[in-house]
Amino acid sequence: MSQKLRYAYYPGCSGQGTSKEYEQSTRAVCEALGMELVDIPDWSCCGSSPAHTVDHRLSSALSGRNLALAERLEGVSAILTPCPSCLTNLKVSAHKMKDPEFAAEVNALLDFPVRNTLPVKSILQAIYEDVGPDALRPKAVRLLTGLKLAPYYGCIMNRPPHIMEFDDHENPIAMDQLMEAIGAEAVTFPLKVECCGASFGVARRDIVQKLSGKLLDTAASNGADAVVTACPLCQMNLDLRQDQINVANNTSHNMPVFYYTQLIGLALGMTPSQVGLEKLEVSPMALLESLPARAEAQAQAAKKPASKGAQS
Amino acid sequence: MDKELRIVGFLCNWCSYGGADTAGVGRFVQPTDLRIIRMPCSGRIDPLFVLKTLIGGADGVLVSGCHPRDCHYAEGNYYARRRLEVLKRFLPIIGIDPGRFEYTWVSASEGQRWQHVVTSFTNQIHALGPVQRIGRQSLAKACSLGTVLEPLA
Amino acid sequence: MDALFLADDKLSAWLGELAAARRVLVPVREREAVVFRPYAAGVTPVLDRQANVPPKASVFPASEALMSFRYTKNPENLGQVAVEVHETIDAPPTVVFGGRPCDARGFLVFDRVYDTPKIQDTAYKKRRENTLFVTLACDDPQNTCFCNSIGSSPYDATGSDVLLTPVSGGYLVECASERGKELVESKLLSDGNALREEAKTVHASALSALGPAWNPSPAKAKLIEKFEDMGFWEDVSAKCISCGACTYLCPTCYCFNVTDERTGMKGERIRTWDTCMSYLFTLEASGHNPRPTKAHRLKNRVGHKFSYYPEIHGGPIACCGCGRCISLCPVSVDIREIVRLSIERPTAKPENK
Amino acid sequence: MKIGVFVCHCGSNIAGTVDVVQVAEAAKSMPEVAFAKDTMYACSEPGQQGIIDAIKEMGLDGAVVASCTPRMHGSTFMRTVARAGLNPYMFEMANIREHVSWIGKDKVANTRKAIDLVRMAVAKLAQNKPLYSQSFSINKRVMIIGGGVAGIQAALDCADGGLQVVLVEKTTTIGGKMAKLDKTFPTVDCSSCILGPRMVDVAQHPNITLHASAEVDEVFGYVGNYQVEVRKKATYVNWKTCTGCGACMEKCPSKKSKDPFNELIGTTTAINIPFPQAIPKRASIDRDSCIKFKTGKCGICAKVCPTKAIDYDQQDEMITEEVGAIIAATGFDLMDWHVYGQYGAGRYPDVITSLQYERMLSASGPTGGHIKRPSDKKEPKTIVFIQCVGSRDKSVGRPYCTGFCCMYTAKQAILTKDHIPDSESYVFYMDIRAPGKMYDEFTRRAMEEYGAKYIRGRVSMVYPQDGKMIVRGVDTLAGAQVEVEADLVVLAVGAEGAAGSAQLAEKLRISYDSYGFFMEGHPKLKPVETNTAGVYLAGCAQGPKDIPSSVAQGSAAAAKVLSLFSKDQLQSDPQVSKVDLKRCVGCMKCAITCPFGAIKETEVRGEIKAQVIETICQGCGICTSTCRQGAIQLQNFTDNQILAEVNALLSSETEEA
Amino acid sequence: MSLQDELKAQIVKRLPELDVVIGWGQGYDSLHRTPLFITSEADVDKLVFDPLCVHNLSTYLTRYGSAKRIGVVVKGCDSRSVVELLQEKLIHRDKVMVFGLPCEGVADLGKVKRALAAKDLDMGRVRAASFADGDLVVTVSGQEIRLPMAEVQADKCGRCRYHNAVIHDEFAGQPITEAAPDTYADVAAFEEQTLEERMEFWREQMERCVRCYACRNACPLCVCRDYCIGQSREPNWVSQRDGLEEKFFFQMIHATHLAGRCTECGECERACPVDIPLLLLKRKLGKEILELFDYRAGTDPDAKPPLLNFKVQEDTINERGW
C-alpha cells in the first residue's frame, strides 16, 4: 500500500444514535488500516426514506449537497459511508445526475453544483478493494478462530447491481472473505441478501418478526454462532428485537449480531470497548471468551486425518 | 421544419436499405430531406463519394450499413468503419463540420431505429444549416480587400 | 514619342485610373507565390520579381466555355431531341500590368497559331484585341533567365503596349504601341525625357547581368537529327516527373483540350490548358500512345519549341526565355542545358534493325 | 439511350401521398427519357404487359420503375424487362413507396423527393451495361455439418436422392441432443429407439461419408464449388481398425473422467465410447483424463486392444472435401444458466438442468434410469421444475422463448411419476406454450392424470436448508408467495446456438444473431436458405425447435439441395467486378480486401494485373472502393454510376435555383 | 572521410550490381540540387550531399520496369517512402539497393526566399551558396547573407523522428541519435480557426492552383500517375472545369488516397510551383491515423496498413451510438 488512502467520509445519522458502535468501530478500524477518513464538513441528511418516497428531486438535492461538499475536499479518492441506506441514496442520486437535465434541476437547488467526479463506496467496499483480505490477514493479531458467522449483507448493499457495482448481488462474498482473513469461519448462509423487515419494525412488527426470525433460524440451522452485518437497520432488527422475535416465533435464539468492523477491530487487537461491544443487546462476551478453547479443539481435530471438516 | 436541405444517404442493400424499407412498411414517419442511394455494401462506399457529395453542395451525408459482424459480405463494414471514421475526423481541416457526416449501422429489422437515425440526423443538419461551398465565393473578395495571403505560421 | 515619368507614389492612383474602365491584372503575392489578380484599391502589386504564374490566362484562360448547349425534347416524341447552342466569349477589356517583357512576348508565339490568315480562333482573337500590356523592364534578371539567348532582352518592348523601366523615384514610361497611347494619357504622368539615359543604364546593366548569350539556332537541325536518338532523350528526361508545371507556367505553351461537360439537359463545351508532358496528351482512343514515355514527351516539348515551331512558323522559336520551366520545375530540369546538349552531344546512329 | 420511366400508383399506397402523374411528367424532361407514364399496379400482369409493350413500341433500351423497394420486386421487373427482349440488367428501380409515400404525408415534399429518386435512377440506368451470366458446373456433393436429428434427416434424404453426402460431426458420435433424451413428447416414445435405426442407416448408407470427431476449419469457393477443409480431431484410436468391442473401456484405470454425453452427472473412462448405440461405434481417448497422456505410464488400453488400434501419437488430420452445397445443422446448446445467482449459480448440487435430468431418467444413463439426487444419491420425493430459465428473460439477455421447454417439462413430470409413484412434482411456469398436435392435451395429462402441480409464477430464490432445497416463488394466480421444500430442482434451461456457431457462420459467410442462431434468408419465405447461395440451414441451428420441426427442416434443406443440383450448370450473378487492365497497376490491394478470395494475380505482357474470378465474386464492391486507380469496377455499381446519381441529385437543386 | 566521400565510395563499390544509382547533383544554380542518375563511375564525382538535397528520390523507383536493379540514396524521411513502397509490393527488395544517410535537416527554399525577400533580395539572383557553422551563406546582389539553418530548415525536419534511413543496404556516416517529438501543433494551430475561416483559406489557396499535378507526380506514393482518377473519364470523378470545387476535390483524392500511406515527406508541397500548403491535409490524416491505429506509415515493411485491415472490435473507434 504505497499511496496514502484518503477518503471523504459520510457518517450518516444512524451512526450518531442507534449504531454508535458501528461508527466507533469503523473509525477505529479505518485508522488502524491506514485509511484516512475526512469528515464531510457540515454534512446533512442523505435524503433517505422520508425524502425519496416523496420527491426524487429534493431527495437527490439532499444527497447532492453532501456530494458537492465532498468534492470540495482535497486529495480524496472516494466518498465512503458505512450505512447501506446512505450509500444507496448517494449512489442513486449520483447515478441519476448523469442525466444532464436532472442534474440541472438538482443543481438549481444547491449552493454549488455537483460535479459528479468522486465515486461513492461503502466502507466495506473500500476495505475489501483498497486494503483487501490479503493485506488484512497479516495485520490480525488476534485471530477469531473457531467463530462461526452467518455473513448477512442485507438487501440493499449490493442492489440494484447496475448502480451499486460491487460484489455479486445474489451471493456477495466480500464480508465472507474479510471474516475468513481474521480467522473466523463464514458458514453457508443462503439468506445473505434477504430482507430483515427494515423499518417495518415500527409499523408492522409482525413482518420483522417473521423475516428476521427466519434469518436467525437459518443462521442457526447452518451452524452459526453469530451473525455479522454491515447495516445499522439489519443489526438493530436482529439484535434489539431478538427477544421479541423469540417470543413471537417461539424460538430461543441467543445469537450475537456483530458489525463486521467490530470483529475486524477485535482481530486487529482492539479491546471490546474500543469497538463498542457493550452496545450490543445480545452479549457476545461468553461466545468470544469461548473462542480459544474452540480454536484448540479445531486444531486437535485437524490433526486427526480421518476427521471431516465442515461441508464445503 | 424549415426549408428542406439536401441530405444524401448511402445505404447498404442488405441491412440499412432494408431497414429503411422496414420503416416504410411500419409507416414510421420521417423527415423528407433524405435521398437514398443504394449500395451493395457499406464497404463499397469510397470516402470520396462522401467528400464529392459534400463539396458538391450536399448539406449532409449519412452512411448506414450492417452492424459489425453482420455484414452480408462478412467484412465490408469493418473496412467501411475504418475508412469512414478517418474521413469523419478529416473533415474539420477542410472547413466542413464533421456533424454533416455520420455513419451508423441499422439492420433490416430495425425500422424504428432507422426512423430515429433519419430524424435525428435531419435535425442535426438543420441545426447546422446549409453547407458552405468552396466554389461559391471567388477570390475577388479577398483581392478587393487587399488581403495578402500570409504563409502558415 | 516622348517618354513620361511615373513617380512611385502615383503608382496606385494610375492603377486606379486604369482600373476604372478595364480589368487590370497585377502581380500579387500569395504565400511565396506571385500571381496575377484583378486590381482593386488596396492591392499592392509585387513589382520586384518575376511572377510565378505568367499572365497567360489573361488572353488564354486555363479553362473557358467555348459554348453552352441545351437539349430540348419534342413533347410529342420524347425520343426526338434538339440541341440549342450558344457561343460564349468572355473578353473584358483588360490591362496586364507589371508583367515582364518575356511575358508579353509569349503571346507573339500564340498569335502565329491562333490568329493567322488561315485560322482564327475567335475567342483568342477577341481577348487578344481587348488586352493591353503595361510591361516592366527587368533591372536584375534571375539565374534562370535567358531572354538574351532567344533574341530578346530584359527591356524588349515587342508585344508590349507600354514599357516601364525602374528609375530613381519611379518609372520611366514609354509607349510601345499605338494602342498604348490611350493608357498613358494621364495627368499623373509627367515628362520623363530627362530620365531616358538613366533607363538605358538600367537596361544595359540588366543585359550584362544575364551574361553572355548563347545561340540556340543550331538546335533546329540537331533536334531533328536526334529524333530517333532515344538514348539521348532518356538521359535528359531521367529526372523529369512528368508534371505540367513547365508547360502551364510557360508564356508560350498554347496547347488545349476540349471536352463537353454536361449535367442533365444542359452543358458547356470547355477548352482547358493541356500539357504535352502528360501521358494523356497523346493517348488515343484505341489505347495506343505515340508518346508513351516521358523521354518521348520531353523530346516533343524541346523539339517543338526549338525546331518544329520555327520550321512551321518561319523562324522564331517558341520560347521567351523567362526560365520559369527551370525555376519552378520540382526537380530543376533545365531546358537550356538540354538544348545545348542537343547541339553539343554527338547523335547516336540509329541501330539497323 | 432511350429510357422508359414507369411510375406506379400502387393503388393508393403511392398515389395517396405522391402525385404520380406529376412524377411521370417530370421524368419526361429528364435526359435519355423517351417515354414516361404512370401505371396503376406496375407489378400486376397488365402493369408488366404495359412495360413490355412500351419497350417494344418505343424501342426503349432500358426501364426505370418507380414503385416499391427493389428488395421486393426488383427481380420481378428484371424478368419483365427480359420478357420484352432487353437485357434484364438494363433496369433500375426508384423506391417511392417504402422510402417516400409511406413515411410522410406531405404530398408536395413527397412528390419532389420521388422526382429526385427517379432522376437518380435514370442517371444511373443511362450508364448500365447489359450483363451476361456465366454458366458453371456443379459439384453434386453436399456437406452436412452436424449429425443431430436434423443433420441425419438431411443426410438420409440427400443420400436417398442420389447425392454424395459428407456428414461432419464435432463429437465422436452422431445423434446430437436427441440421443441424450430418454423419451420424446407427446408420445413418450423411447428416443433412442426411434433415432437409433436412423443412425444405423447413416452408417450403412453407401452415399454417406461420415466424419465424426471432425470440425470445419475453412470454407473456400462458392455455390456449386465449395472446398471445405475439415479437421479430423485426433481420437488416439485408429478408427479403421477399432471394432468398438469395448475391451479398452473395461480395463481403463481412469474411471473418473468427465462424461459430457451424460451432461457431467456421471463419470466415464478416459477411453470410451459415449453410449452403446454410438455411430460410429469407435473408442476415443480423453487426453485430459488419460493416465498415459498425463504421466506417460499406463498404456493398458493399447495392451488389451485386440486389433492394436490405440495410437497415442495420432495427430489431427486435415482433409479437403469438395462439395456443391452445405447444410448447417449444428443444433443448440443450453445457455449458461450460472448467471442465475438466485438459483445458486451452480453452487447447489441438487439444482440440475433438464438435460441432466433426462440422462437420469434414461435407462442407459449413469444412474441406470433411477432418479437419484446428486448430493446424497437419495431418491427425491419432491421435485420442482422451474421453467423459462434463460428464456423470455431480458435480464439475462435472453428475450426469446425456447419453445420446447414447456413440453419436455410436462414429459419429465409424467416420467417422474412413473419412476417414483409417491413423488410430487411442482412446475413453476410463466405461460404454457403447447401449440402442436396433441401438445396441449399432453400438458393437461401431466396436470390432471399425473398430478403435477403447476404454479404460474417465477421462482425468486432457491437455497438449501436442512437437507432440502427451499424453492421460494410466487403464485400469481393465487397472489401469494409460495415456498416448496424440494429434494431436487430441475431447471428448464433455454437454448442458444451451439458453441462455435458464430465462428462457423463467419466461415460460411452467413449471418447469425446475438444468440448464435443462424439467420435464414427470409423469416417467412426462405426458412432454410441463407443469404449465401448454396448454404442451407436445418434444425436448432436456425432457432430453437422441437424434433418434428427439426426433422422437417432437415428434409426441407435436403429438398433445396436436390433442387439446386437438379441442374447440371448454374448461372453466375453477372453483377461482379471487372478489371480495366490498362488502369491496373498490380498492387493487388483489391485482393487483400476481397472477403471471398475472388481476385487473383495474373500476368499480362509481363506486368502483374488483378483478375476477377467471376463465379466467386459476390458483388460487394469492396475492391472498387479500395482501388485508387478506379481500375476495378463493380458492374452496374461503378463509380461513374454512383457519381451520376449524386450529380443528378445535386444538379437538380442547381436547376431549381 | 567525409560523409559525401563515404557515400561515393559505397556507390562505386555497388555500382557494378546496379543499372543506375539515383542521387543528387549540382542544379542550375548554387542553391539548387537536382536528381542525378549515376550509371558510370565518372558520374559518381558529380554526386553532392548537403542540406540542399531536398528531393525524395524514391519517387523514381516505381518508374522503372521490374527488370532493372536500382540504387537510391535516401535521407531518413525518404527511406520511409521506400519502406512503404516495399510494403505495398510496388517495388521488390531484391531490385532496390538503398544507400541510407543520416540527415540533420534540409533547407526549405521557400523559407530562404522569404528570408531574402525580407531583406529586399531575390532568391532567383543568388550567385553562390555554402554552409558554414550551421548557417547557409548566400551571395546575392553583391551581398553575403548568413541565414541560420534553424531559420530556413524545412518544418518537417524540426519534428523529425527518423533522421537516419530506416532501411538501407549501405549506410554512410554516423547515425544521429536524437529524435524530435511531433505534436502536430501545426494542425492544431490551423484548427483554431473557425470552419468558415478554414474553408476560406482553402478557397484562397485553390484559386491559385494551375492543375499541373506536380504535387501528385512528385509524390513517391502516387503510383497511378498516368491513370489517376483525377483526370480520367472512366471513372469521371472530376470534370475538366477548373473551378475551385474541381481543384479542391483533386486534393481530396490525393489526400484520401494517401491515408495510412503518407510518410509526410512533404514533396507535394515542395513541388507546388505556387506554394499551396498541401502537406497540411496529409498531416491531418496522419495525425488521425496515428491516434486511431497507432500507425506511422513507412516504418515497417511487413506491417498491414490500417485501412486494409480491421479489428472486429475496434478499441479506438467510438461509433457514437448513432
Coordinates of C-alpha atoms in Angstrom, one line a residue, chain D residues 458-642:
Chain D
R458 CA -41.5 -17.1 -11.2
V459 CA -39.1 -18.5 -8.6
S460 CA -37.2 -15.8 -6.8
M461 CA -34.8 -17.9 -4.9
V462 CA -33.6 -21.4 -4.2
Y463 CA -31.5 -22.2 -1.2
P464 CA -30.6 -25.2 0.8
Q465 CA -31.9 -25.7 4.3
D466 CA -31.7 -28.8 6.5
G467 CA -31.1 -31.1 3.6
K468 CA -33.8 -29.7 1.5
M469 CA -33.8 -27.1 -1.3
I470 CA -36.2 -24.3 -0.4
V471 CA -37.8 -23.0 -3.5
R472 CA -39.4 -19.6 -3.0
G473 CA -41.6 -18.3 -5.7
V474 CA -44.8 -16.5 -6.4
D475 CA -48.1 -18.0 -7.4
T476 CA -49.5 -15.2 -9.4
L477 CA -52.9 -16.8 -9.8
A478 CA -53.3 -17.1 -6.0
G479 CA -51.5 -13.9 -5.5
A480 CA -49.4 -15.4 -2.8
Q481 CA -45.8 -16.3 -2.0
V482 CA -45.1 -20.0 -2.1
E483 CA -42.3 -21.9 -0.7
V484 CA -41.7 -25.6 -1.6
E485 CA -39.3 -27.8 0.3
A486 CA -37.9 -29.7 -2.6
D487 CA -35.5 -32.6 -2.8
L488 CA -34.4 -31.8 -6.3
V489 CA -34.8 -28.8 -8.5
V490 CA -34.8 -29.1 -12.3
L491 CA -34.2 -26.1 -14.4
A492 CA -35.7 -25.9 -17.9
V493 CA -32.7 -24.0 -19.3
G494 CA -33.2 -22.2 -22.6
A495 CA -31.3 -23.0 -25.8
E496 CA -28.8 -20.9 -27.7
G497 CA -26.8 -21.5 -30.8
A498 CA -24.3 -24.3 -30.4
A499 CA -20.9 -23.3 -29.1
G500 CA -18.8 -22.2 -32.0
S501 CA -21.7 -21.4 -34.3
A502 CA -20.6 -17.8 -34.7
Q503 CA -17.2 -18.8 -35.9
L504 CA -18.8 -21.3 -38.3
A505 CA -21.2 -18.7 -39.6
E506 CA -18.2 -16.4 -40.3
K507 CA -16.5 -19.2 -42.2
L508 CA -19.7 -19.9 -44.1
R509 CA -20.3 -16.1 -44.6
I510 CA -23.8 -16.3 -43.3
S511 CA -25.3 -14.1 -40.7
Y512 CA -26.1 -15.0 -37.2
D513 CA -27.9 -13.3 -34.3
S514 CA -26.5 -12.4 -30.9
Y515 CA -27.7 -15.8 -29.6
G516 CA -25.6 -17.8 -32.1
F517 CA -28.6 -18.8 -34.3
F518 CA -28.0 -18.6 -38.0
M519 CA -30.1 -16.1 -40.0
E520 CA -32.4 -17.6 -42.6
G521 CA -32.8 -16.0 -46.0
H522 CA -36.2 -14.7 -45.2
P523 CA -38.2 -15.3 -42.0
K524 CA -41.3 -16.4 -43.8
L525 CA -40.4 -17.4 -47.3
K526 CA -36.8 -18.7 -47.1
P527 CA -36.7 -20.6 -43.8
V528 CA -33.9 -23.0 -44.7
E529 CA -32.0 -20.8 -47.1
T530 CA -29.3 -18.3 -46.2
N531 CA -28.2 -15.1 -48.0
T532 CA -25.2 -17.1 -49.2
A533 CA -26.0 -19.2 -52.2
G534 CA -25.6 -22.9 -51.6
V535 CA -25.6 -22.7 -47.8
Y536 CA -28.8 -24.0 -46.1
L537 CA -29.9 -24.4 -42.6
A538 CA -31.7 -27.2 -40.7
G539 CA -32.8 -27.7 -37.1
C540 CA -32.0 -25.7 -34.0
A541 CA -29.0 -24.0 -35.6
Q542 CA -31.6 -21.7 -37.2
G543 CA -33.5 -21.2 -33.9
P544 CA -34.9 -23.5 -31.1
K545 CA -37.3 -26.0 -32.3
D546 CA -38.6 -29.5 -31.4
I547 CA -37.8 -32.8 -33.0
P548 CA -40.6 -32.9 -35.7
S549 CA -39.7 -29.4 -36.8
S550 CA -36.0 -30.2 -36.9
V551 CA -36.7 -33.3 -39.0
A552 CA -39.0 -31.3 -41.3
Q553 CA -36.3 -28.7 -41.8
G554 CA -33.7 -31.4 -42.4
S555 CA -35.9 -32.7 -45.2
A556 CA -36.6 -29.2 -46.4
A557 CA -32.9 -28.3 -46.6
A558 CA -32.3 -31.6 -48.5
A559 CA -35.1 -30.7 -50.9
K560 CA -33.4 -27.4 -51.5
V561 CA -30.1 -29.0 -52.3
L562 CA -31.7 -31.6 -54.5
S563 CA -33.5 -28.8 -56.4
L564 CA -30.2 -26.9 -56.7
F565 CA -28.5 -30.0 -58.0
S566 CA -31.2 -30.8 -60.4
K567 CA -29.4 -28.7 -63.0
D568 CA -26.0 -29.5 -64.4
Q569 CA -25.0 -25.9 -64.7
L570 CA -25.6 -22.9 -62.6
Q571 CA -25.7 -19.3 -63.8
S572 CA -23.4 -16.9 -62.1
D573 CA -24.7 -13.5 -61.0
P574 CA -23.1 -11.2 -63.6
Q575 CA -23.1 -8.2 -61.3
V576 CA -19.5 -8.7 -60.5
S577 CA -16.3 -6.6 -60.5
K578 CA -14.4 -6.1 -63.7
V579 CA -10.7 -5.0 -64.1
D580 CA -9.7 -2.3 -66.5
L581 CA -6.3 -3.9 -67.4
K582 CA -4.7 -0.7 -68.5
R583 CA -5.6 1.2 -65.3
C584 CA -4.5 -1.7 -63.0
V585 CA -1.0 -1.2 -61.5
G586 CA -1.0 -4.7 -60.0
C587 CA -0.8 -3.5 -56.4
M588 CA -3.3 -6.2 -55.5
K589 CA -4.9 -4.3 -52.7
C590 CA -8.2 -5.4 -54.1
A591 CA -7.2 -9.0 -53.4
I592 CA -6.2 -8.0 -49.8
T593 CA -9.7 -6.7 -49.0
C594 CA -11.7 -9.2 -51.0
P595 CA -13.5 -11.3 -48.4
F596 CA -14.0 -14.1 -50.9
G597 CA -10.7 -14.7 -52.5
A598 CA -12.3 -13.8 -55.8
I599 CA -9.3 -11.8 -57.1
K600 CA -6.2 -13.5 -58.3
E601 CA -2.9 -12.2 -59.6
T602 CA -2.3 -12.7 -63.3
E603 CA 0.4 -11.6 -65.7
V604 CA -0.4 -9.6 -68.8
R605 CA 2.6 -8.8 -71.0
G606 CA 5.0 -9.1 -68.2
E607 CA 3.1 -6.9 -65.8
I608 CA 1.1 -8.1 -62.8
K609 CA -2.6 -7.4 -63.0
A610 CA -5.6 -8.3 -61.0
Q611 CA -8.2 -10.7 -62.3
V612 CA -11.7 -11.3 -61.0
I613 CA -12.9 -14.9 -60.8
E614 CA -16.5 -14.1 -61.8
T615 CA -18.1 -17.2 -60.3
I616 CA -16.5 -16.4 -56.9
C617 CA -17.2 -12.7 -56.9
Q618 CA -20.2 -11.9 -54.8
G619 CA -20.6 -8.3 -56.0
C620 CA -19.9 -6.4 -52.7
G621 CA -17.7 -3.8 -54.4
I622 CA -15.2 -3.5 -51.5
C623 CA -12.4 -3.9 -54.2
T624 CA -13.9 -0.9 -56.1
S625 CA -13.6 1.4 -53.2
T626 CA -10.2 0.1 -52.4
C627 CA -8.7 0.6 -55.8
R628 CA -7.2 4.0 -56.1
Q629 CA -6.9 3.9 -59.9
G630 CA -10.6 3.1 -60.3
A631 CA -9.3 0.1 -62.2
I632 CA -11.7 -2.5 -60.8
Q633 CA -15.3 -1.5 -61.1
L634 CA -18.3 -3.3 -59.8
Q635 CA -20.6 -3.7 -62.8
N636 CA -23.7 -1.5 -62.6
F637 CA -22.4 -0.1 -59.3
T638 CA -19.5 1.7 -61.0
D639 CA -18.0 4.9 -59.6
N640 CA -19.5 6.7 -62.5
Q641 CA -22.9 5.4 -61.8
I642 CA -22.9 6.4 -58.2

